[in-house]
Coordinates of C-alpha atoms in Angstrom, one line a residue:
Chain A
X1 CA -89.9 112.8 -19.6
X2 CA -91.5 115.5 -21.2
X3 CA -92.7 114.0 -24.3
X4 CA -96.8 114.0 -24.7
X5 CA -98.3 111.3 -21.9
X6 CA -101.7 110.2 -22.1
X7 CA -104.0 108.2 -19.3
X8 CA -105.1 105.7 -19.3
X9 CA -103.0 103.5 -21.2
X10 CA -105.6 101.0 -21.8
X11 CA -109.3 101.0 -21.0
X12 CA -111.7 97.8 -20.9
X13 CA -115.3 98.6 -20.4
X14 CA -118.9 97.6 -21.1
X15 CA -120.8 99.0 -23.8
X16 CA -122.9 101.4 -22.7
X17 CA -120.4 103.1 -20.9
X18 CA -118.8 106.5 -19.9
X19 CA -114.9 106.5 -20.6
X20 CA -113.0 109.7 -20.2
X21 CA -109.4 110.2 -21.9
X22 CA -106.9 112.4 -20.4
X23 CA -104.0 113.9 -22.1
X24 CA -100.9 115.9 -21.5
X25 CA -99.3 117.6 -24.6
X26 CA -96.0 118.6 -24.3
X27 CA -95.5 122.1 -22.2
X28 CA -94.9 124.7 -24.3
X29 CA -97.3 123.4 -27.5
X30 CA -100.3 125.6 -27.6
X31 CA -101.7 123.1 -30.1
X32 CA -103.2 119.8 -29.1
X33 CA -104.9 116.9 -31.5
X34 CA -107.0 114.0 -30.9
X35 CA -106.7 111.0 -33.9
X36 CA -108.4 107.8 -33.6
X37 CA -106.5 104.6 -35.1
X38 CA -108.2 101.3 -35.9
X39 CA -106.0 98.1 -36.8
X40 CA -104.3 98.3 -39.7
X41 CA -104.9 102.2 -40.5
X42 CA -103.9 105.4 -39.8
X43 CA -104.6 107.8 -37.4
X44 CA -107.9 109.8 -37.9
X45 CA -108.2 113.4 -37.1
X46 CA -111.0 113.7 -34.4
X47 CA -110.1 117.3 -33.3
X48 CA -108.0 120.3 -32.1
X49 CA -107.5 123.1 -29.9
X50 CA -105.6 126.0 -30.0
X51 CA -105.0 126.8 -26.4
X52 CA -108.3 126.5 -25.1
X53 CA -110.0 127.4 -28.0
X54 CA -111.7 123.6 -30.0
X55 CA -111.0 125.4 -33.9
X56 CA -112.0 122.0 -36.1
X57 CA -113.7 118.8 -35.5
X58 CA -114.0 115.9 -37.9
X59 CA -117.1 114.4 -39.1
X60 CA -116.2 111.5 -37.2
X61 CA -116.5 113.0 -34.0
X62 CA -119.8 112.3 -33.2
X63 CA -122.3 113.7 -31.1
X64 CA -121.2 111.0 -28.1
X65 CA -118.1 112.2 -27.9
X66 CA -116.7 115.9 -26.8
X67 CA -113.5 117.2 -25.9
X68 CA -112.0 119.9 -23.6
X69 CA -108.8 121.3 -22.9
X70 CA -110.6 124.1 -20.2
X71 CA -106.9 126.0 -19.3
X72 CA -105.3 125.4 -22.8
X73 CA -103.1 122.6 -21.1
X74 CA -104.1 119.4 -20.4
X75 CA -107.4 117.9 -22.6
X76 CA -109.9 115.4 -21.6
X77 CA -111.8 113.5 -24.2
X78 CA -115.2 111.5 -23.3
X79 CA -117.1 109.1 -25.2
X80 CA -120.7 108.7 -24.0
X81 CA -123.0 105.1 -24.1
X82 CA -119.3 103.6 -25.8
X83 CA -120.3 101.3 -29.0
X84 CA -118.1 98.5 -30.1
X85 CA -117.3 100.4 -33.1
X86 CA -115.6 102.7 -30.5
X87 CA -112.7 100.2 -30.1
X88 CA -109.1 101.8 -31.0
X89 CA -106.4 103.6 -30.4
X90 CA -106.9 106.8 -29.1
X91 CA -103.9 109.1 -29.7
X92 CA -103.0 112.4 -28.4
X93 CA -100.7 114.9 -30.1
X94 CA -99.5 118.8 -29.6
X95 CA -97.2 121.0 -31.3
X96 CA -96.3 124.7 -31.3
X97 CA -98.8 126.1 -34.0
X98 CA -98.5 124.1 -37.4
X99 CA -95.3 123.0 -36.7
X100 CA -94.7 119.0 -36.6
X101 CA -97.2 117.1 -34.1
X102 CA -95.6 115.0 -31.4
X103 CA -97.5 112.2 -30.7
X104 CA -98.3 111.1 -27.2
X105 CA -98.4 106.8 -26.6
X106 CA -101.9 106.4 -27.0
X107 CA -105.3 104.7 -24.8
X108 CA -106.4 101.7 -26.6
X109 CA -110.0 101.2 -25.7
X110 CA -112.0 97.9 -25.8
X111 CA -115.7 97.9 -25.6
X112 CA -117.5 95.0 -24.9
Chain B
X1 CA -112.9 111.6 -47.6
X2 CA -109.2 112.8 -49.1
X3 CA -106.7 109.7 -48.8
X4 CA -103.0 109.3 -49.2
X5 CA -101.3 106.3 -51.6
X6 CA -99.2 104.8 -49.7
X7 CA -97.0 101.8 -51.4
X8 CA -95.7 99.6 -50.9
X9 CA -98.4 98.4 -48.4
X10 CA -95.4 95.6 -46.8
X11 CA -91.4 94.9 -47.5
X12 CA -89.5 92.2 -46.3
X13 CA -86.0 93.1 -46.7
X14 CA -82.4 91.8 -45.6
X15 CA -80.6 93.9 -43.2
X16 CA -77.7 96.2 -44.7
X17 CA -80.2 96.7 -47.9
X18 CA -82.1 100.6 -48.8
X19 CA -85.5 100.7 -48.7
X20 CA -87.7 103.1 -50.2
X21 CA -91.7 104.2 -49.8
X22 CA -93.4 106.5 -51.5
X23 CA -96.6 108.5 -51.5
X24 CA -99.1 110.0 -53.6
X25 CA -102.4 112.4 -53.2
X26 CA -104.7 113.7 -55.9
X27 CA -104.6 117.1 -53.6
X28 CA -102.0 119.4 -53.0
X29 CA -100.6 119.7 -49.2
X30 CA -98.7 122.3 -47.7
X31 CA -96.3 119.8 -45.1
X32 CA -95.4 116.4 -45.6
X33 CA -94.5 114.2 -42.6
X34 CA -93.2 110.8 -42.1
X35 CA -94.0 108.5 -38.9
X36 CA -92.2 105.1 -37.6
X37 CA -94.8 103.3 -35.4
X38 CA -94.4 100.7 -33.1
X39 CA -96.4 97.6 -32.0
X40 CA -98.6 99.0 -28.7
X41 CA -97.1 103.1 -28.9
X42 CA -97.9 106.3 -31.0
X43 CA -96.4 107.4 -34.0
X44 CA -92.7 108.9 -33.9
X45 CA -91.8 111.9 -36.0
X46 CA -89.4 110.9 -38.2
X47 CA -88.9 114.1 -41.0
X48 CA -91.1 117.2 -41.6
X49 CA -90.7 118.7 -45.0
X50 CA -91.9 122.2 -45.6
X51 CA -91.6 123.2 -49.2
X52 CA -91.9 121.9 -52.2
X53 CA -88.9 120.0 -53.5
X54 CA -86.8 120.2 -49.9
X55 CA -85.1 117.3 -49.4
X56 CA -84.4 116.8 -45.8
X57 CA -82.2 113.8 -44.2
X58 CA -82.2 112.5 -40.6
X59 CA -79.3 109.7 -40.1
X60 CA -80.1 106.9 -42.6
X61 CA -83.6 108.9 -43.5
X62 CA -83.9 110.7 -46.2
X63 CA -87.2 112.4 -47.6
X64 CA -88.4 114.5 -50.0
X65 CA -91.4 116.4 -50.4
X66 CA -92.4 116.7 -54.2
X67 CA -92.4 119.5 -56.9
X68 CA -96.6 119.4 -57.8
X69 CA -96.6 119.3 -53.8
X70 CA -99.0 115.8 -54.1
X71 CA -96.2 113.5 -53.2
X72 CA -93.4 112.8 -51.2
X73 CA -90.9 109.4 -50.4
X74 CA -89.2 108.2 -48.1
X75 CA -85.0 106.4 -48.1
X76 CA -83.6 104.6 -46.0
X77 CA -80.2 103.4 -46.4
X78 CA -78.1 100.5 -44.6
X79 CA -81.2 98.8 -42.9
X80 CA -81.0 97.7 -39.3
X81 CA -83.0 95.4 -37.4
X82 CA -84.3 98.4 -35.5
X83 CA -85.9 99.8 -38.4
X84 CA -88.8 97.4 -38.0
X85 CA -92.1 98.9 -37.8
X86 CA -95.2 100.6 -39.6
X87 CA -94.4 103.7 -41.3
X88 CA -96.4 106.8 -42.7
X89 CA -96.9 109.4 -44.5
X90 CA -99.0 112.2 -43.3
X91 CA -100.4 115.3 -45.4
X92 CA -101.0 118.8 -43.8
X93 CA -103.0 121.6 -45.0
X94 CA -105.8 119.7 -47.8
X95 CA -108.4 122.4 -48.0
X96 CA -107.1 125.4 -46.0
X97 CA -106.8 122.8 -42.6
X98 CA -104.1 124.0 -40.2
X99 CA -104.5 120.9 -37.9
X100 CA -105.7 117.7 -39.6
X101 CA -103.2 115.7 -40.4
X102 CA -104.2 112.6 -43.2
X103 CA -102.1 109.7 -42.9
X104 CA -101.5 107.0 -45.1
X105 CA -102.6 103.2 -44.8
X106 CA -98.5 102.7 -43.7
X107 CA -96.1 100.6 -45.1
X108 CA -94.5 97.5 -42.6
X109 CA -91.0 97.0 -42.7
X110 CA -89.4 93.8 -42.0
X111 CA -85.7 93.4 -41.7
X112 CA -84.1 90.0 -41.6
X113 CA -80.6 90.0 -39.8

């Protein structure tokens, strides 16, 4: 398969807590996108990188949560001391420059 | 924040019938792309349209992306049961962005067989 992947596919912990997002765009994109997605919404843009290079971040990418992508393949996203409010979808996406983003399956996260 | 229209927000339909969605901005973007999700998975790419007034098919799809470049639809002929799910619209380039996509609210598509 080599569509986008993203691990985990679901994540259940307690609030408070580290979680750490990994995904896996697909291999030649040199672009790769965060969104956030809450029930019955669209997808939010959180952030993106341009190889490794992080070249916008949304407001809503708060000061608990950073992302990497260190060798401009694979990117990581963390959320620190999780909140409830954190609960969603988390989707990765990539695409080669502006063209059309391919989105990965997602990480819902639960906080309790 | 800048939002998309989307409408309309639901549509129950028989199968074998066209549908049609539509979406509207108050600001002008550069690309305008349309999604399928499923329950549980990410959004599907489903058209890109790069220019203003391009019409674009895919199968049964069809899609347009608007003359005043703030609005776009989307066709789809002969409905299947397969064609159940949430679609949207997304908007590419509001306020010199190359990455941020903005999505619409979606619109769910039932088909009855």
């Amino acid at each position: 398969d080599t569509g986008v992947s993203q691990n985990p596919r679901h994540k259940i912990t307690k609030r408070g807590q580290n979680v750490t997002f990994r995904c896996d765009p697909i291999s030649e994109h040199n672009r790769l996108y965060w969104y956030r997605q809450t029930l019955g919404q669209g997808p939010e843009f959180l952030t993106y990188f341009q190889n490794e290079a992080q070249l916008e971040k949304s407001r809503l990418l708060s000061d608990r949560f950073s992302a990497e992508r260190p060798k401009g393949s694979f990117s990581t996203l963390e959320i620190q001391r999780t909140e409830q409010g954190d609960s969603a979808m988390y989707l990765c996406a990539s695409s080669l420059l502006s063209v059309g983003q391919f989105f990965g399956p997602g990480t819902r996260l639960t906080v309790l | 924040g800048q939002q998309l229209n989307q409408s309309p927000q639901s549509m129950f339909i028989q199968e074998g019938e066209d549908v049609s969605m539509n979406c509207t901005s108050s600001s002008i973007f550069n690309t305008w792309l349309w999604y399928k999700q499923e329950p549980g998975e990410g959004p599907v790419l489903l058209i890109a349209l790069y220019k203003a007034g391009e019409l674009t098919s895919n199968g049964r799809l069809t899609a347009q992306f608007g003359i005043t470049r703030k609005d776009s639809f989307l066709n789809i002929s002969a409905s299947i049961p397969s064609d159940v799910g949430i679609y949207f619209c997304a908007g590419q380039g509001y306020g010199g962005s190359q990455g941020n996509l903005i999505f619409g609210k979606g619109t769910k598509l039932s088909v009855k067989p």
